[in-house]
mmCIF file of C-alpha atoms in Angstrom:
data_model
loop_
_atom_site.group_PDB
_atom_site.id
_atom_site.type_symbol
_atom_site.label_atom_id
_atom_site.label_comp_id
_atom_site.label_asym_id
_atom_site.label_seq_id
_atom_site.Cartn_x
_atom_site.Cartn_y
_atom_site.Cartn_z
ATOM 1 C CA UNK A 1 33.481 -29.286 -4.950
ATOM 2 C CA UNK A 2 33.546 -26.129 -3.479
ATOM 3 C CA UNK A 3 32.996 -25.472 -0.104
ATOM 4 C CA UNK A 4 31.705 -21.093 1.136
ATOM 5 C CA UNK A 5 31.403 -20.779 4.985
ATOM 6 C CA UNK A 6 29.801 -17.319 5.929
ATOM 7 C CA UNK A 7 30.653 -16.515 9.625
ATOM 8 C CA UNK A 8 28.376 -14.155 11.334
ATOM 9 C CA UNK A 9 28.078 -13.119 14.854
ATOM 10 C CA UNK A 10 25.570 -15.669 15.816
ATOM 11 C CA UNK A 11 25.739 -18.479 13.141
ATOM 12 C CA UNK A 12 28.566 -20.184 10.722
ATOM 13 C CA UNK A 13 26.411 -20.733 7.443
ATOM 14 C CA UNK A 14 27.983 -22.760 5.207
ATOM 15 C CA UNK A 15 27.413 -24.546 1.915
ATOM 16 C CA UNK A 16 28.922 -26.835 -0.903
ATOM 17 C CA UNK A 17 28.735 -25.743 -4.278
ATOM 18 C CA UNK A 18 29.527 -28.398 -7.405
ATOM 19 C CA UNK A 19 29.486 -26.092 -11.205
ATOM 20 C CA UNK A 20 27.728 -23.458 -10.193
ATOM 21 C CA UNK A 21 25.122 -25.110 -8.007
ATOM 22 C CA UNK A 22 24.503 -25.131 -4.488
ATOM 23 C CA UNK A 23 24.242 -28.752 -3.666
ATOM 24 C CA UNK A 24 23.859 -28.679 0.418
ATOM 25 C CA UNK A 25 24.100 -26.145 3.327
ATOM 26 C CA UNK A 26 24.578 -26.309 7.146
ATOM 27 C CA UNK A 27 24.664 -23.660 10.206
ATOM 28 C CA UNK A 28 26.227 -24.028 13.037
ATOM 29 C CA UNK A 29 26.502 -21.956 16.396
ATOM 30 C CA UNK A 30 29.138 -19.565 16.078
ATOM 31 C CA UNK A 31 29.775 -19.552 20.049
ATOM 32 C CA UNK A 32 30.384 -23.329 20.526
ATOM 33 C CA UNK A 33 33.235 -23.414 18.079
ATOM 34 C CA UNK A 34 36.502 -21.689 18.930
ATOM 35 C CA UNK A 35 39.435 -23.965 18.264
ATOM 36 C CA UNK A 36 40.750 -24.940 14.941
ATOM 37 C CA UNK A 37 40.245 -28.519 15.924
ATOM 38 C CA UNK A 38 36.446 -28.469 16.786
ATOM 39 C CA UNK A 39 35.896 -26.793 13.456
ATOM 40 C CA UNK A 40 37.384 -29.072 11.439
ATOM 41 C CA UNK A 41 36.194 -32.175 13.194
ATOM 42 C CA UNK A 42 32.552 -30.360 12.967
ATOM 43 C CA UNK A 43 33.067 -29.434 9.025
ATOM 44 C CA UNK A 44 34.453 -33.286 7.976
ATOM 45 C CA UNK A 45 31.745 -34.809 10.359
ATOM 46 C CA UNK A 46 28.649 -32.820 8.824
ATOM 47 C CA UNK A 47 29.911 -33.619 5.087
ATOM 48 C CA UNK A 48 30.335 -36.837 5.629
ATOM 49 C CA UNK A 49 26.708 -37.389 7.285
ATOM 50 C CA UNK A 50 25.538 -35.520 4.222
ATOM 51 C CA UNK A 51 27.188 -38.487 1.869
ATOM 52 C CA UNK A 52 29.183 -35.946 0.794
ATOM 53 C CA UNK A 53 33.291 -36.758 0.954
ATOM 54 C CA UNK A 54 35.452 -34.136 2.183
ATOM 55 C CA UNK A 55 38.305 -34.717 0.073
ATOM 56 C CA UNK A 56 36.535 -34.356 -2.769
ATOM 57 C CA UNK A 57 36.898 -30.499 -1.633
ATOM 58 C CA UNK A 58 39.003 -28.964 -3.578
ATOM 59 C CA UNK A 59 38.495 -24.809 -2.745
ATOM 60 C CA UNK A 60 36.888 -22.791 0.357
ATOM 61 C CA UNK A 61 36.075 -19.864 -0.022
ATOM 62 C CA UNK A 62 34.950 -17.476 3.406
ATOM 63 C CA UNK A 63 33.036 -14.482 4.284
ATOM 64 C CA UNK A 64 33.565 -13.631 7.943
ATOM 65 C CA UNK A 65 32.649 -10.765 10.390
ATOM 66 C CA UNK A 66 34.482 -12.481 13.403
ATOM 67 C CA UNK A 67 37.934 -11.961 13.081
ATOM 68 C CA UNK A 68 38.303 -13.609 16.619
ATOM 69 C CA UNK A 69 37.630 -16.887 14.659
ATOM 70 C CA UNK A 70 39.765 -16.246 11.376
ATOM 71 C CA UNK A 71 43.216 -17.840 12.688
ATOM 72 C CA UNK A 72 41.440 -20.960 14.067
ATOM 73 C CA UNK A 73 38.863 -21.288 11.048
ATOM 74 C CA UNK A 74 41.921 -20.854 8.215
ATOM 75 C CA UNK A 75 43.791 -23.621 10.688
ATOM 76 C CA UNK A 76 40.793 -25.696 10.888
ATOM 77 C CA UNK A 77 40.971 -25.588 6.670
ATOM 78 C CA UNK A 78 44.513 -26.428 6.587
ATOM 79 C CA UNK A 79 44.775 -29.174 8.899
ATOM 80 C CA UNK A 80 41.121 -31.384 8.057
ATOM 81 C CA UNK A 81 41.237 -30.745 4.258
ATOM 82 C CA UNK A 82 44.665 -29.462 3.378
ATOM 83 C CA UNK A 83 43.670 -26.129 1.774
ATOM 84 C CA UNK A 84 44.476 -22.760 2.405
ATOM 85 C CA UNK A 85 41.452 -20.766 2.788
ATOM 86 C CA UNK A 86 40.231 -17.539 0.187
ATOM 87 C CA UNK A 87 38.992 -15.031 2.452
ATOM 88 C CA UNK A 88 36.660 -12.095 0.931
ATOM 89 C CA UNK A 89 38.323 -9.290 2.057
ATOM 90 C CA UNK A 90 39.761 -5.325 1.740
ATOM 91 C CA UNK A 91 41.864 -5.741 -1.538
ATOM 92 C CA UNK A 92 40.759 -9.144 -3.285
ATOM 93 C CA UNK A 93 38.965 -8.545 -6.694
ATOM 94 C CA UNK A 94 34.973 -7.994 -6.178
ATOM 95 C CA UNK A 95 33.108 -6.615 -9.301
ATOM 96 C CA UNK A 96 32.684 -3.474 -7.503
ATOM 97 C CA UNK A 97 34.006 -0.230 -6.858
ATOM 98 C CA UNK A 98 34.002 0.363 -2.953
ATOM 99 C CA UNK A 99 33.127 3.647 -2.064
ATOM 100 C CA UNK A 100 32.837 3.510 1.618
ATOM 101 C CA UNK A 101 35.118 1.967 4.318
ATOM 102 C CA UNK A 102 35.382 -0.859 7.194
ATOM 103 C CA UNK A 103 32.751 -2.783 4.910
ATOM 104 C CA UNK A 104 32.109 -6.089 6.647
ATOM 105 C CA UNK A 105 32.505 -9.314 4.066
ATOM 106 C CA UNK A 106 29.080 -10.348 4.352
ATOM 107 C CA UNK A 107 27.960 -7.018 2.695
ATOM 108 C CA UNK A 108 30.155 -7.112 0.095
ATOM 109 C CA UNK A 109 29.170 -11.229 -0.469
ATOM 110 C CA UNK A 110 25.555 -10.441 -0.936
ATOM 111 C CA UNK A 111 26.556 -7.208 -3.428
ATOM 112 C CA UNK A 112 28.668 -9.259 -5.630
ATOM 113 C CA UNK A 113 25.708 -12.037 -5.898
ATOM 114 C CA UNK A 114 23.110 -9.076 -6.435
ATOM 115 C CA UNK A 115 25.301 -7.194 -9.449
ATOM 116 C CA UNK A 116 26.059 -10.857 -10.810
ATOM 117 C CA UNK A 117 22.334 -11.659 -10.938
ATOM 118 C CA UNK A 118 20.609 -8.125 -11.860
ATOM 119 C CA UNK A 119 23.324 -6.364 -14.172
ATOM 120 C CA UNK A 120 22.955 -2.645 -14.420
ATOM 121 C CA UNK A 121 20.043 -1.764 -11.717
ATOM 122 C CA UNK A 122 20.325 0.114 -8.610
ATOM 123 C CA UNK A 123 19.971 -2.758 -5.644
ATOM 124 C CA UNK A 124 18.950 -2.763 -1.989
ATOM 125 C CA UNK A 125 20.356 -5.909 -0.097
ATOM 126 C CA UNK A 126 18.545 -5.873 3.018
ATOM 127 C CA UNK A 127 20.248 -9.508 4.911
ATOM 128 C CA UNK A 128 18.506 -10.143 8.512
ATOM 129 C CA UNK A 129 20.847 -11.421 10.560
ATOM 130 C CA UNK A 130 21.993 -10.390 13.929
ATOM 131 C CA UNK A 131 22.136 -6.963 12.609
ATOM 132 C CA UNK A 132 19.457 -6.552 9.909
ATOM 133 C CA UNK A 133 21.740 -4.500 6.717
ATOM 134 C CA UNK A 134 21.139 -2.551 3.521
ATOM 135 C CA UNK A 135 23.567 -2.448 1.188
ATOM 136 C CA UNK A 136 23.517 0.281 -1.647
ATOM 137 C CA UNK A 137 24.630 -0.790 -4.597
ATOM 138 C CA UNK A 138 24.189 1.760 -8.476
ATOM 139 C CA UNK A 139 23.472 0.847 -11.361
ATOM 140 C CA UNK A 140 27.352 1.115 -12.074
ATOM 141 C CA UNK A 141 28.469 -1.633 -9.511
ATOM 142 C CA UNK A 142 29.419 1.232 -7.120
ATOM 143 C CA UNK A 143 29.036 0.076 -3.476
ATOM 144 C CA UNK A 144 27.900 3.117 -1.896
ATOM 145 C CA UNK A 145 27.479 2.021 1.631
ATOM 146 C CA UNK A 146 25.111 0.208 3.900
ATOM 147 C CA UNK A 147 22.877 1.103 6.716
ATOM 148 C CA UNK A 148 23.031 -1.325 10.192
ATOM 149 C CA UNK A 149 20.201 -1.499 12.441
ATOM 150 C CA UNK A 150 19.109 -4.136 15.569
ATOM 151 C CA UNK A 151 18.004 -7.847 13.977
ATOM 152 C CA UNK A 152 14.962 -8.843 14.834
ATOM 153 C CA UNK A 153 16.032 -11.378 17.173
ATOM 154 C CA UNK A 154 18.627 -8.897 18.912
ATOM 155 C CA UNK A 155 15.709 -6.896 19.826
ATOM 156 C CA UNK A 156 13.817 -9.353 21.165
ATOM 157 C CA UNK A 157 17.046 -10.216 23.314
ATOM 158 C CA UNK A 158 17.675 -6.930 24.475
ATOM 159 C CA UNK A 159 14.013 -6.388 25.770
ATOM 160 C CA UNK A 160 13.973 -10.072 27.468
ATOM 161 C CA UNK A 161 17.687 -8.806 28.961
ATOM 162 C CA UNK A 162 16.550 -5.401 30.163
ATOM 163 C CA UNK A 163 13.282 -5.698 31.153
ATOM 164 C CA UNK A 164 11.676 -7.282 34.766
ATOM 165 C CA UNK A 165 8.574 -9.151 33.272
ATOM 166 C CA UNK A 166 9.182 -9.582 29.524
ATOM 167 C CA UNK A 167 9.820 -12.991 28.201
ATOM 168 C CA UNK A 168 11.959 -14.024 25.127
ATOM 169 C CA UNK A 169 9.419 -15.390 22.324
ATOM 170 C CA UNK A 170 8.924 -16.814 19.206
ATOM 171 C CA UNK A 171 9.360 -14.887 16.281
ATOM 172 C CA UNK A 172 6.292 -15.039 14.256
ATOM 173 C CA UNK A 173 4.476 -12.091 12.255
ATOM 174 C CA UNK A 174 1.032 -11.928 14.423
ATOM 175 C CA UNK A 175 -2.622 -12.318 13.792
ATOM 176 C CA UNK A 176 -3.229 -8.719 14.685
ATOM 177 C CA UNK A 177 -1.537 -5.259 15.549
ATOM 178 C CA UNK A 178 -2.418 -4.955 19.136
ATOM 179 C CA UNK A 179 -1.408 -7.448 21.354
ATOM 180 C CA UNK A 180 -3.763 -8.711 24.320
ATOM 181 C CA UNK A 181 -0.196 -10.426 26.695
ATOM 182 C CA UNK A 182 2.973 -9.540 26.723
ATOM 183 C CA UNK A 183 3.798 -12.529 24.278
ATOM 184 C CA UNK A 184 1.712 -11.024 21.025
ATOM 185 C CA UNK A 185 2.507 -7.648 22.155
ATOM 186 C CA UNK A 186 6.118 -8.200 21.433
ATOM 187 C CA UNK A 187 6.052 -9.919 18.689
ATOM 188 C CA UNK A 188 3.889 -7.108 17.337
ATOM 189 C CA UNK A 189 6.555 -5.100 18.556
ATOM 190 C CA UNK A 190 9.396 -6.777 16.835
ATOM 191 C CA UNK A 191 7.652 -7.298 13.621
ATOM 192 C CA UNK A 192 5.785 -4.326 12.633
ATOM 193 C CA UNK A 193 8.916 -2.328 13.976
ATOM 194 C CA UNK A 194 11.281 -4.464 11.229
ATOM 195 C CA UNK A 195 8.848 -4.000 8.831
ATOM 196 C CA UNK A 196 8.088 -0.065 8.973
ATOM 197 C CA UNK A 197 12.191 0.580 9.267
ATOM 198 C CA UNK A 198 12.420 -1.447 5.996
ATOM 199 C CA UNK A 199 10.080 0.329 4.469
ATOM 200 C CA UNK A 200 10.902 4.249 5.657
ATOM 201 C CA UNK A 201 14.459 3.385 5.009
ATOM 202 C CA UNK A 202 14.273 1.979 1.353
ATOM 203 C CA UNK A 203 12.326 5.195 0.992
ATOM 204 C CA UNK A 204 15.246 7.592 1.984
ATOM 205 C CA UNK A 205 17.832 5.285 0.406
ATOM 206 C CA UNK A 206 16.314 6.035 -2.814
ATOM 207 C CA UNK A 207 15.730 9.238 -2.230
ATOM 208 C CA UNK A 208 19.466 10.313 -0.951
ATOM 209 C CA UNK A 209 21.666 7.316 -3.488
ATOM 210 C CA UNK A 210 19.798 7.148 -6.526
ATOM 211 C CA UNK A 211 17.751 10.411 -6.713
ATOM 212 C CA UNK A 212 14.831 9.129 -6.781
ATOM 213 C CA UNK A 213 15.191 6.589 -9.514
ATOM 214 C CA UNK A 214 13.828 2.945 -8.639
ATOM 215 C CA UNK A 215 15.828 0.384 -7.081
ATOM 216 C CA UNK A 216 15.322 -3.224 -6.690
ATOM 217 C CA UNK A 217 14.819 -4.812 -3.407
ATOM 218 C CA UNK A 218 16.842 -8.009 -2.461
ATOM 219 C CA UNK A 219 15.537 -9.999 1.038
ATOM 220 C CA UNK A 220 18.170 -12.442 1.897
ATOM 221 C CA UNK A 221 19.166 -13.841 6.115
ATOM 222 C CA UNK A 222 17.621 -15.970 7.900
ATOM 223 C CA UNK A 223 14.033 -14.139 9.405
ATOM 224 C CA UNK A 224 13.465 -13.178 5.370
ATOM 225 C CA UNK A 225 10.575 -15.258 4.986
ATOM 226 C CA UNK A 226 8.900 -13.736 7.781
ATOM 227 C CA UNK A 227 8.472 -10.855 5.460
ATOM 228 C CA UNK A 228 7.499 -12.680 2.304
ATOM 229 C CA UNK A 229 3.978 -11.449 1.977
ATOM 230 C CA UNK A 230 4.769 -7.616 3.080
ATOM 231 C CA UNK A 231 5.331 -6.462 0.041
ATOM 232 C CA UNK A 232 8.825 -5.169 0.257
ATOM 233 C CA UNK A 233 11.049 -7.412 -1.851
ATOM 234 C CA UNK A 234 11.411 -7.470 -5.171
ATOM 235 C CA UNK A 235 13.145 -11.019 -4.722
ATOM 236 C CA UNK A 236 14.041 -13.073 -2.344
ATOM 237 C CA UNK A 237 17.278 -14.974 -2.494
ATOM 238 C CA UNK A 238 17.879 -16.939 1.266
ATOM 239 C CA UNK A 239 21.421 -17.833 0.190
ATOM 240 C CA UNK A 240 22.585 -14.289 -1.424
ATOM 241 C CA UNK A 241 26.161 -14.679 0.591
ATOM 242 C CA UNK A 242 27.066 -17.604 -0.135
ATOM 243 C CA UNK A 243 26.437 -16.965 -3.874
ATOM 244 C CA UNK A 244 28.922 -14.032 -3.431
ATOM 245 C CA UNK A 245 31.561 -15.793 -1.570
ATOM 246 C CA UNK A 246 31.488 -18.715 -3.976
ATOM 247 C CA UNK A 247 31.933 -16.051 -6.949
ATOM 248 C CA UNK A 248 34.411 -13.654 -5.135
ATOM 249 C CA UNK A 249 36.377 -17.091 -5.199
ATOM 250 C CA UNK A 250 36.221 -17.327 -8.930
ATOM 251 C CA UNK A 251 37.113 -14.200 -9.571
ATOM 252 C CA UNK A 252 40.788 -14.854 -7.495
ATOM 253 C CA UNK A 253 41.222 -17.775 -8.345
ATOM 254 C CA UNK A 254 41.802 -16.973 -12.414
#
């Protein structure tokens, strides 16, 4: 068994993997764990509530984009399972040829699941997490970049922050364009201003990376569904990173 953790800013996602397959996967709040030993107690505890033993783990494998939590997560690894940690990062083999710096892990996860998956095609990977990111990957497994703009959720947290009168909400794509209360009108807000970025960037990304020529569309993250039925993906893979951290292990560990 194999076990990828993907640390973002707001959420640890994690998942087992057994030949290939992804048998079981977990989140937990990325603020309420900071020490090495509240990590490890949380990662044996949720395994073993999930029938699943945690010394039957033989690799991890992690993606991370909080280096505040690398020492304590690689210490968590060593002292609850007894393995030293692979961490997807600037010089391990990927599949790809980085053209672009300061790439964060999580981009590079997703692009090696994408190029493993879809051989030979250009490929947006737009994940939605606390930042919502496109990656830009050719048709040669060049990496070309990314573009970062606010997640969803961030938005809505930075209007309930910075505004007298307007309440956090529920994320939910609305019954209608214009809102009648502050609660529909933001989630208009948030939604239809996700979706049209999405779609006006893809446009220039083709445009400007691939001249033009088409590209296929990968949703992955955690608000991806809320965008199922808007036409923008080609595909939607929820667990993209993990894929790519699980793989970015096999290829290091040859």
């Amino acid at each position: 068994m194999i076990l990828c953790i993907d640390v973002g800013n707001s959420h640890i996602f994690a998942g087992v993997f057994v030949e290939d397959k992804l048998i079981f996967r977990f989140r937990h709040d990325t603020r309420q764990a900071s020490t090495s030993d509240q990590l490890g107690v949380f990662l044996r505890m949720v395994l073993r509530e999930n029938t699943i033993d945690p010394l039957k783990i033989k690799h991890i494998s992690i993606s991370s984009v909080v280096p505040s939590l690398d020492h304590s997560l690689a210490s968590a690894c060593i002292k609850y399972f007894n393995i030293k940690p692979f961490f997807l990062q600037t010089g391990v083999k990927t599949g790809l040829k980085i053209r672009a710096n300061q790439v964060g892990a999580d981009l590079i996860a997703g692009s090696i699941a994408a190029i493993k998956q879809f051989p030979d095609r250009n490929i947006i990977v737009i994940d939605f997490g606390t930042a919502t990111t496109y990656s830009v990957v050719n048709s040669d497994k060049e990496f070309l970049g990314a573009v970062i703009q606010n997640g969803i959720n961030t938005s809505m947290k930075g209007l309930q922050q910075n505004t007298a009168n307007l309440p956090a909400v529920h994320i939910v794509k609305p019954k209608q364009c214009v809102g009648r209360s502050s609660e529909p009108c933001i989630q208009s807000g948030l939604y239809y201003g996700q979706l049209g970025a999405m779609r006006e960037i893809n446009k220039n990304i083709i445009e400007e990376a691939f001249q033009g020529s088409p590209a296929l569309v990968i949703g992955t993250g955690g608000f991806v569904n809320l965008f199922e039925q808007a036409d923008v993906f080609d595909v939607i893979i929820p667990d993209l990173v993990l894929h790519g951290t699980y793989l970015a292990l096999q290829m290091n560990n040859t």
